[in-house]
Coordinates of C-alpha atoms in Angstrom, one line a residue:
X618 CA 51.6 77.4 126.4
X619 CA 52.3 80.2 123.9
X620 CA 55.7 81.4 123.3
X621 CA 57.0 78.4 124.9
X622 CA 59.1 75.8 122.9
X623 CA 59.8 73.0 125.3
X624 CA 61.1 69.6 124.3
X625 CA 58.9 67.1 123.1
X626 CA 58.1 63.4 124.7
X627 CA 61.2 61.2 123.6
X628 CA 60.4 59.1 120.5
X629 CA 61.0 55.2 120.4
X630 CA 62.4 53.4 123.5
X631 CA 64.0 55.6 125.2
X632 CA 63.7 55.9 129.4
X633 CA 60.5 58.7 129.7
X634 CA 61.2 62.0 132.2
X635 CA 58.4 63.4 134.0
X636 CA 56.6 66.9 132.2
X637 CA 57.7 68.4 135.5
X638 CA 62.0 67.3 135.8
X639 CA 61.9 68.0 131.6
X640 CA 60.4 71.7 132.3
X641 CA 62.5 72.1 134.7
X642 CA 65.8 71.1 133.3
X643 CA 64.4 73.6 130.0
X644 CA 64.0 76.5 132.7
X645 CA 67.5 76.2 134.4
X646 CA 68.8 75.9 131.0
X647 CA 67.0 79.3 130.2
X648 CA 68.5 81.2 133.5
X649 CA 72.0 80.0 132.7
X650 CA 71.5 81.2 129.2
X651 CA 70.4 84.5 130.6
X652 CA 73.9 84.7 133.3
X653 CA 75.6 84.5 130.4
X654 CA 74.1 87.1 128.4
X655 CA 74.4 89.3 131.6
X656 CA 78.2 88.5 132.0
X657 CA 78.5 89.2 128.2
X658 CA 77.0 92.9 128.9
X659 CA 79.1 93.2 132.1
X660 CA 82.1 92.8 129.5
X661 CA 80.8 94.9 126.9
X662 CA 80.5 97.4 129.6
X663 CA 83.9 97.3 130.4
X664 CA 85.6 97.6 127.1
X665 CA 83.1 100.6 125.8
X666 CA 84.8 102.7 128.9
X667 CA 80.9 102.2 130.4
X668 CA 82.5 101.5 133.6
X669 CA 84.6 103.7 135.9
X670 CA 87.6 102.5 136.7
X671 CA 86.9 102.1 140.4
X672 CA 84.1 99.0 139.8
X673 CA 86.2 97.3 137.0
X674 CA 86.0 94.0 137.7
X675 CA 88.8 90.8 136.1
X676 CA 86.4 88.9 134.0
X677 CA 89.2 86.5 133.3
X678 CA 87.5 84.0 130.2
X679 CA 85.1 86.7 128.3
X680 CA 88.1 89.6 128.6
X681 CA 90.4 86.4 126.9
X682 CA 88.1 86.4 124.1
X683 CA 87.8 90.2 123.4
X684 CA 89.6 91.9 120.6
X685 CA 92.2 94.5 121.0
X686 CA 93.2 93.8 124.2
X687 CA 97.1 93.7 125.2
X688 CA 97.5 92.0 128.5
X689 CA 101.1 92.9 128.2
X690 CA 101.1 96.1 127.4
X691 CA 99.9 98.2 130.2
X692 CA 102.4 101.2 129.7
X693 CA 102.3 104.3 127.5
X694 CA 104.2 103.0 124.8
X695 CA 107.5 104.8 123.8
X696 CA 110.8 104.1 122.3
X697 CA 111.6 102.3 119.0
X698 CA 112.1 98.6 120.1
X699 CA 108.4 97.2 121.2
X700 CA 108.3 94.9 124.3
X701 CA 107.4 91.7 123.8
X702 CA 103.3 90.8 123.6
X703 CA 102.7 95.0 122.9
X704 CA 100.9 94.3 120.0
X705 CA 99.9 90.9 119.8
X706 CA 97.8 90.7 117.0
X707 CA 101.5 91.8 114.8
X708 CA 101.8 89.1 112.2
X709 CA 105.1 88.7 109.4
X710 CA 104.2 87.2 105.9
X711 CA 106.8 85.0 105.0
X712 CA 107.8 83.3 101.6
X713 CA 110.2 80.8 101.4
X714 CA 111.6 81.4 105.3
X715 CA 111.6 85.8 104.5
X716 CA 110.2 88.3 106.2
X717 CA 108.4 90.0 103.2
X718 CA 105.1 92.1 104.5
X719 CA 102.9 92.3 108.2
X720 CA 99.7 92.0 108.8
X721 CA 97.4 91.6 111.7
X722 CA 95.5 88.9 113.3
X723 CA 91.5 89.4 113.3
X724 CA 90.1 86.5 114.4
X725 CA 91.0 83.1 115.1
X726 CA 91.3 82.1 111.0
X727 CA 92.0 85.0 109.4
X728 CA 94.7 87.8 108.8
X729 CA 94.0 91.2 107.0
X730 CA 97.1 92.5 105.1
X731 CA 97.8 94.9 102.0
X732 CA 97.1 93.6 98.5
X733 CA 100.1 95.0 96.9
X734 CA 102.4 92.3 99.0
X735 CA 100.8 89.1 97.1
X736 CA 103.5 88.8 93.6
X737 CA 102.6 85.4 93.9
X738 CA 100.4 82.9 96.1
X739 CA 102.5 80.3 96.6
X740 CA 105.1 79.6 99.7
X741 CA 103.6 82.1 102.2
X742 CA 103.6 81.5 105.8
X743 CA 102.0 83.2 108.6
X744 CA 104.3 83.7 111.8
X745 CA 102.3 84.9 114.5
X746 CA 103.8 86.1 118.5
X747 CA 107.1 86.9 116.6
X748 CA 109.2 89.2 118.6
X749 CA 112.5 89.8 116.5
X750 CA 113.1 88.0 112.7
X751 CA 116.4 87.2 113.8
X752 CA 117.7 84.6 116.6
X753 CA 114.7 82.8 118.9
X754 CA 111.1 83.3 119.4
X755 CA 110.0 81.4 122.1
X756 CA 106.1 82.7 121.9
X757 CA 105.7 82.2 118.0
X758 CA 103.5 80.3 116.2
X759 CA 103.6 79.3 112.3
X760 CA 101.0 78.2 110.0
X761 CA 100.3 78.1 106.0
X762 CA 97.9 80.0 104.3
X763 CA 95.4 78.1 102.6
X764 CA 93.4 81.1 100.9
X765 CA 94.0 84.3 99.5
X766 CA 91.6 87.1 98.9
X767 CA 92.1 90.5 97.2
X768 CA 89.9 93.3 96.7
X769 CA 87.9 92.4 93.6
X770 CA 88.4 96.2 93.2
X771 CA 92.0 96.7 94.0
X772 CA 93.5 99.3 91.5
X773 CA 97.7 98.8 91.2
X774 CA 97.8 101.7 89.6
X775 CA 96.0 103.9 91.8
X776 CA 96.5 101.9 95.0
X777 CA 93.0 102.2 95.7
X778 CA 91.4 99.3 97.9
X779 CA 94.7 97.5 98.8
X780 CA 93.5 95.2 101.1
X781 CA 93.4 91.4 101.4
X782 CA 92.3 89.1 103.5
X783 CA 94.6 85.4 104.1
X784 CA 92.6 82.2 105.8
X785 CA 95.1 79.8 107.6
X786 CA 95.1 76.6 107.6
X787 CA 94.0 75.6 110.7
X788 CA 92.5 78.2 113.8
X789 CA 95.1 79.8 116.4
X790 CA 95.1 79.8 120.0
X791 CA 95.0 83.1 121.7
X792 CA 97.7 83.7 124.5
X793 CA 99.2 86.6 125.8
X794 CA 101.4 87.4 122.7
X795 CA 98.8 86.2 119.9
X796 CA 95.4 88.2 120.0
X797 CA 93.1 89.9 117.4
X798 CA 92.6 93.6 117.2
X799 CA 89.4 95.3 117.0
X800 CA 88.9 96.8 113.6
X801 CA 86.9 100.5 112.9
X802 CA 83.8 99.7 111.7
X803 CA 81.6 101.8 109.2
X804 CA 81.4 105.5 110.0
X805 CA 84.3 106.0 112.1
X806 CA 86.1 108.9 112.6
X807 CA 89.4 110.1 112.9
X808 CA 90.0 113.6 113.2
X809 CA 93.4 115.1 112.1
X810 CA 95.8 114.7 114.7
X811 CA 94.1 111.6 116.1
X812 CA 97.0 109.9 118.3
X813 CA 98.2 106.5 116.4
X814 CA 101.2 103.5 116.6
X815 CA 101.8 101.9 113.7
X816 CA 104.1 98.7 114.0
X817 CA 106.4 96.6 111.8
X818 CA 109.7 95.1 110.8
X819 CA 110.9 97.7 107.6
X820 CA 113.4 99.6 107.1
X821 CA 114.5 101.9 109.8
X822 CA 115.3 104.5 106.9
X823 CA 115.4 104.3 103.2
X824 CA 117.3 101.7 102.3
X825 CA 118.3 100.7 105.6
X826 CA 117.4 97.8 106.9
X827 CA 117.1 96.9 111.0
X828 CA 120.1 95.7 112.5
X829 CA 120.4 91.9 114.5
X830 CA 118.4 90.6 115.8
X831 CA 115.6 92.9 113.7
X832 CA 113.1 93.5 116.7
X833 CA 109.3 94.4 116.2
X834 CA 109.4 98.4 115.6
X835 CA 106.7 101.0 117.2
X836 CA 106.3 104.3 116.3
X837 CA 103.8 107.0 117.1
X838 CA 102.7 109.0 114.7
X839 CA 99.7 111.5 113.9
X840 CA 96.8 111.3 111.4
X841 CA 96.6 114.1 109.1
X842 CA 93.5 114.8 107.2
X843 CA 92.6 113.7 103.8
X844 CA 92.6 117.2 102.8
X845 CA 95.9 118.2 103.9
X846 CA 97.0 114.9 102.3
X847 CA 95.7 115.1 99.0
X848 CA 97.3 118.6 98.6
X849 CA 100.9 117.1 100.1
X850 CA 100.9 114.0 97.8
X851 CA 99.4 115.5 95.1
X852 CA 95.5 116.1 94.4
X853 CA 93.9 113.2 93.0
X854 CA 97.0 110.9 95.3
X855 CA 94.4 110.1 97.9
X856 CA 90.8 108.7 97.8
X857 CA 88.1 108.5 101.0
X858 CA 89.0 104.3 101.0
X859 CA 92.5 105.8 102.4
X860 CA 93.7 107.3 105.2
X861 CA 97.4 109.3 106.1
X862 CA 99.7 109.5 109.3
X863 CA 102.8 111.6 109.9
X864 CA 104.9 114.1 111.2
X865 CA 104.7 117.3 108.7
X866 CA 108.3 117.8 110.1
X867 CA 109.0 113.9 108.9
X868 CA 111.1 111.7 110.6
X869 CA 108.5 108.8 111.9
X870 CA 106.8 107.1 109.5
X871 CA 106.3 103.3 108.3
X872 CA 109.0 101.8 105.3
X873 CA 110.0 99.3 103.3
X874 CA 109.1 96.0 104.6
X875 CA 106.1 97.9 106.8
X876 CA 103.9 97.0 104.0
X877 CA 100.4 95.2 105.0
X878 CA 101.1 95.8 108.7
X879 CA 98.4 97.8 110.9
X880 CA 98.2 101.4 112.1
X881 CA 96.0 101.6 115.4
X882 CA 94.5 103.9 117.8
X883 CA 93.7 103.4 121.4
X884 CA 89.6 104.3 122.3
X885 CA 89.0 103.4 126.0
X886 CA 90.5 100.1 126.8
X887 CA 90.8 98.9 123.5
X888 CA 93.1 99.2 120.7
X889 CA 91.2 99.5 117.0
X890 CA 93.0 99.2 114.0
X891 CA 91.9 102.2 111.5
X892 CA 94.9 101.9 108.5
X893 CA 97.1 98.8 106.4
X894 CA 100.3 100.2 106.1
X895 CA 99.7 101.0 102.2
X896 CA 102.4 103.3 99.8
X897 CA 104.2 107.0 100.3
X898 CA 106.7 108.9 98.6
X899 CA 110.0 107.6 100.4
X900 CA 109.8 107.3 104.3
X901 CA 109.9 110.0 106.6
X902 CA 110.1 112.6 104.6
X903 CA 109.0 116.2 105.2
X904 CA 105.5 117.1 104.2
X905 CA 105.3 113.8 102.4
X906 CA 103.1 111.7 105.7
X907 CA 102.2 108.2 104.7
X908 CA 99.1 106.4 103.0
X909 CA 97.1 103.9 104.7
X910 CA 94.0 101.7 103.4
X911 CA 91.1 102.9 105.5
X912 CA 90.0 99.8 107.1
X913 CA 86.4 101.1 108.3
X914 CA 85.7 101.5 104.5
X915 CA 85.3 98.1 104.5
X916 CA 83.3 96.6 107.1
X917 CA 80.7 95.3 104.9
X918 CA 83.7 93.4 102.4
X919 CA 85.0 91.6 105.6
X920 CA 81.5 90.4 107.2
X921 CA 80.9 89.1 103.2
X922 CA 83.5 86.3 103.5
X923 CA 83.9 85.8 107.3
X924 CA 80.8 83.1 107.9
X925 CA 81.5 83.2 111.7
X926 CA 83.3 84.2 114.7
X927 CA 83.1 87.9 113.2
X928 CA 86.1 90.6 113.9
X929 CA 85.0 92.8 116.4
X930 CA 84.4 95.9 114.4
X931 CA 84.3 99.4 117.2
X932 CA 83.2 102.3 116.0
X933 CA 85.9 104.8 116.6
X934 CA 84.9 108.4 117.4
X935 CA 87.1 111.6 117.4
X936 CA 85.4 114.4 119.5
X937 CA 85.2 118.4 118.4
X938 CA 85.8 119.8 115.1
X939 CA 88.0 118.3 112.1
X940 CA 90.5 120.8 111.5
X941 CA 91.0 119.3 108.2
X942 CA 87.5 119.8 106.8
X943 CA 88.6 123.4 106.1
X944 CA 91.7 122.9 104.7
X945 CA 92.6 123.7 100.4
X946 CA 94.9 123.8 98.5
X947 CA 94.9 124.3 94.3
X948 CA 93.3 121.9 92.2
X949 CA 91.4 120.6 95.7
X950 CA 87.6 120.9 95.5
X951 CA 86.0 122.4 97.9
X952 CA 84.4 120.4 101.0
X953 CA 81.0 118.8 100.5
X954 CA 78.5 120.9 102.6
X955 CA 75.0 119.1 103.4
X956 CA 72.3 121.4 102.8
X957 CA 70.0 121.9 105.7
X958 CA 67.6 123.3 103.3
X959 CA 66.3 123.6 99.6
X960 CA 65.9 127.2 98.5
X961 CA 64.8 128.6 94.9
X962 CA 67.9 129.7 93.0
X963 CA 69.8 129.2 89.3
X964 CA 69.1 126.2 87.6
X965 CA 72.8 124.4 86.6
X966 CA 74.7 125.2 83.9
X967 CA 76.4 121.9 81.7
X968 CA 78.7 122.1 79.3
X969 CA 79.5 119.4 76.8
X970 CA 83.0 119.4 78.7
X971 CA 82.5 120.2 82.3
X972 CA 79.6 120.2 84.5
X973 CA 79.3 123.6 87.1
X974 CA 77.4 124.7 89.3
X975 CA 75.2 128.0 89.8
X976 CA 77.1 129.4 92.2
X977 CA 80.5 129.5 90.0
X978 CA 78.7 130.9 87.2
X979 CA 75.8 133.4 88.5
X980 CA 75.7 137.0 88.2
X981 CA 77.9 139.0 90.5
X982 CA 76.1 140.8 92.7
X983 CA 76.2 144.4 93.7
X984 CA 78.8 146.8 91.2
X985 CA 81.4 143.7 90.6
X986 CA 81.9 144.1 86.9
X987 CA 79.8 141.1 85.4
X988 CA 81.2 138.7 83.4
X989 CA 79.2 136.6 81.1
X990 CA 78.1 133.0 81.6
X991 CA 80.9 131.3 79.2
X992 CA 83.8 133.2 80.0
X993 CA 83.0 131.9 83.9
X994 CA 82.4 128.4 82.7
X995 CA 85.0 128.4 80.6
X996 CA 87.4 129.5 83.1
X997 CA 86.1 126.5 85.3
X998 CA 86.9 124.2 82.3
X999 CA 90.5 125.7 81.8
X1000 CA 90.6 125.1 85.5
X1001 CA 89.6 121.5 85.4
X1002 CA 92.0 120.8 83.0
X1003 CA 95.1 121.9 85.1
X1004 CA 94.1 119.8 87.7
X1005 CA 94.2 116.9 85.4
X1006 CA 97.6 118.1 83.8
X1007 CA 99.0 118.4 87.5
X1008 CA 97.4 114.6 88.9
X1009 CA 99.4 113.6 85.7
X1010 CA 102.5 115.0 86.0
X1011 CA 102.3 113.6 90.0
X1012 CA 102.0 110.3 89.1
X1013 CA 104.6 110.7 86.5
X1014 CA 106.9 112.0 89.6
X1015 CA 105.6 109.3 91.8
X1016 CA 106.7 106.6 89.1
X1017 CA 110.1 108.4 89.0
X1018 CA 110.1 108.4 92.7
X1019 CA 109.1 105.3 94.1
X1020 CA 109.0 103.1 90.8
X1021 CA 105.0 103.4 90.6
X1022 CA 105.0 100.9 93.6
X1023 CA 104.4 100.7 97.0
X1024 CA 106.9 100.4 100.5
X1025 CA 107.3 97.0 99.4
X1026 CA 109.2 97.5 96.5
X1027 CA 110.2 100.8 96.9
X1028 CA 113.8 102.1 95.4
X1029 CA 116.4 104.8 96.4
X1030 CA 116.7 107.7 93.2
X1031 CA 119.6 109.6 93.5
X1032 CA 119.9 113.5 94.2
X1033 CA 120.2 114.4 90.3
X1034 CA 116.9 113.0 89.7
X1035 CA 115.3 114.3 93.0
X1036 CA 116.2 117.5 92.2
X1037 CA 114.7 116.9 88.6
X1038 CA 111.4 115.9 90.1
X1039 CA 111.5 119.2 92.1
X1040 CA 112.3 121.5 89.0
X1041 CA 109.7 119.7 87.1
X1042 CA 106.8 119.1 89.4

């Protein structure tokens, strides 16, 4: 029969089964496959907010599967201390028995954490269900890593693409304090102002660390455009793999010790992660909000060397208008504008030296008083090399700041050489 794959007669001496008991054992297999897939969409359903709260149903085994899911955590979250099991897929990278950097838990086998915490690759441990780093933990779990990935593209310098990825050494059993969360996949968006926690054990302030017994630390804090960030830290600071968080007023924001942890946002019943706690200038600081590693920038890394049971990678979506997409600064170039349509203009002016466009350099229209062609593009040049003068004499602050490092390593300067940065920069 075509399209029809039934099992063959059984080979050698084996006891024979009628056509008709061997079809029929192939067709109940076939509607139990089919159940399944139906109780598979039935759960999908649920966790996509497809289903009003009013038919939710408990689907027990399939839901204890499901990333992002907090079993424990059924409150909106507040306060500084987080209650046990809140965000269970919280990890602490230890070396030799110290708490050094987070990370969170995407599937069974593997841990996603910032690049910039790995000094070394021996000693590290893995210490999942950890409550406090301090006194007991009766829900954790420890294991060894036995691989370490970094982005092949991970620039110290820059911070760009500080991610990595640790295998343990054996898989981990999900409970109610150790789960995975869902991950942004490619093309999400989160609009400035998009409501996010971020979670670790740092520093409770600059150079301060958490007193006994060191409990996991929540905080809730806003994401603030690329845009807006670039021109805060510093033009050039922040590329599209990154993505910031804070209060413009400061005072909440992630620390020393934060490093490699995850920033997440809540869409329907699930929680997706959408930053790694990356670098910033100090902690809470006014106007200064904190960098994170975009984590849907790279969906495509992660499926590379995860062979199976994939992360569950959500698609996060912010509704309206980014407020950010309008915002500028100096030195910030304008936002990228898709063309709905090709119309007959200027042809491009080059220089040897800069590159501009016709619109920078065409003739003013109406009685402006015209300007020629190389005074405009010359102007753009002058312009252009400003902006590089100022990206340089950020970083240069930065490395004054902060060492040139991240919230790892990050050091206290004193207020002769803050207000040096100020009268300089």
């Amino acid at each position: 029969m075509a399209g029809f794959s039934g099992p063959s007669e059984p080979a050698g001496n084996k006891p024979k089964r009628s056509v008709h008991n061997c079809c029929q054992d192939h067709y109940t297999s076939k509607l139990q496959q089919r159940d399944q897939r139906q109780r598979h969409r039935s759960a999908q359903t649920l966790l996509t907010g497809g289903v009003h709260r009013l038919h939710q149903t408990c689907l027990g085994h399939w839901l204890g599967n499901m990333c992002g899911i907090t079993p424990l955590n059924t409150r909106i979250v507040g306060g500084e201390d987080a209650p046990p099991g809140s965000w269970p897929w919280q990890v602490s990278l230890q070396r030799f028995g110290s708490h050094i950097c987070g990370g969170s838990l995407i599937n069974r086998n593997w841990v996603m954490t910032a690049a910039h915490c790995f000094f070394s690759t021996s000693g590290w441990r893995v210490s999942l269900g950890r409550q406090n780093l301090q006194g007991t933990n009766p829900n954790e779990v420890s294991t060894t890593v036995a691989r370490i990935i970094i982005h092949p593209n991970y620039n110290r310098e820059t911070n760009d693409n500080d991610i990595a990825l640790l295998r343990l050494s054996s898989p981990v059993e999900f409970t109610d304090f150790i789960r995975p969360v869902c991950l942004a996949a490619s093309g999400s968006v989160f609009n400035n102002g998009t409501d996010s926690w971020v979670t670790g054990w740092g520093t409770v302030q600059e150079g301060e660390p958490l007193p006994f017994p060191a409990t996991l630390q929540e905080v809730e804090v806003p994401v603030l455009g690329n845009r807006q960030c670039n021109c805060l830290n510093g033009v050039g600071t922040v590329t599209d793999n990154m993505i910031c968080a804070g209060l413009l007023a400061g005072g909440k924001d992630s620390c020393q010790g934060d490093s490699g942890g995850p920033m997440v946002s809540k869409q329907g019943p699930v929680w997706v992660q959408s930053g790694i706690v990356s670098f910033g200038f100090g902690c809470a600081r006014p106007n200064l909000p904190g960098v994170y590693s975009r984590v849907s920038s790279y969906q495509s890394w992660i499926d590379s060397l995860i062979d199976s049971d994939k992360p569950g990678f959500v698609r996060f979506t912010s509704n309206g208008m980014d407020a950010d997409s309008s915002f500028t600064c100096l030195g910030l170039p304008p936002p990228v504008i898709t063309a709905t349509a090709v119309t007959a203009g200027p042809t491009t002016t080059t220089d040897s030296s800069a590159s501009v466009s016709s619109a920078e350099c065409k003739k003013p229209a109406g009685n402006k008083p015209k300007r020629s062609v190389h005074n405009c593009c010359q102007d753009h040049y002058t312009s252009k090399l400003q902006q590089r003068d100022q990206r340089q004499r950020h970083r240069s602050a930065q490395t004054l700041l902060t060492g040139g490092v991240h919230r790892l390593h990050q050091t206290r300067v004193s207020g002769s050489q803050w207000q040096c940065v100020q009268q300089w920069y």
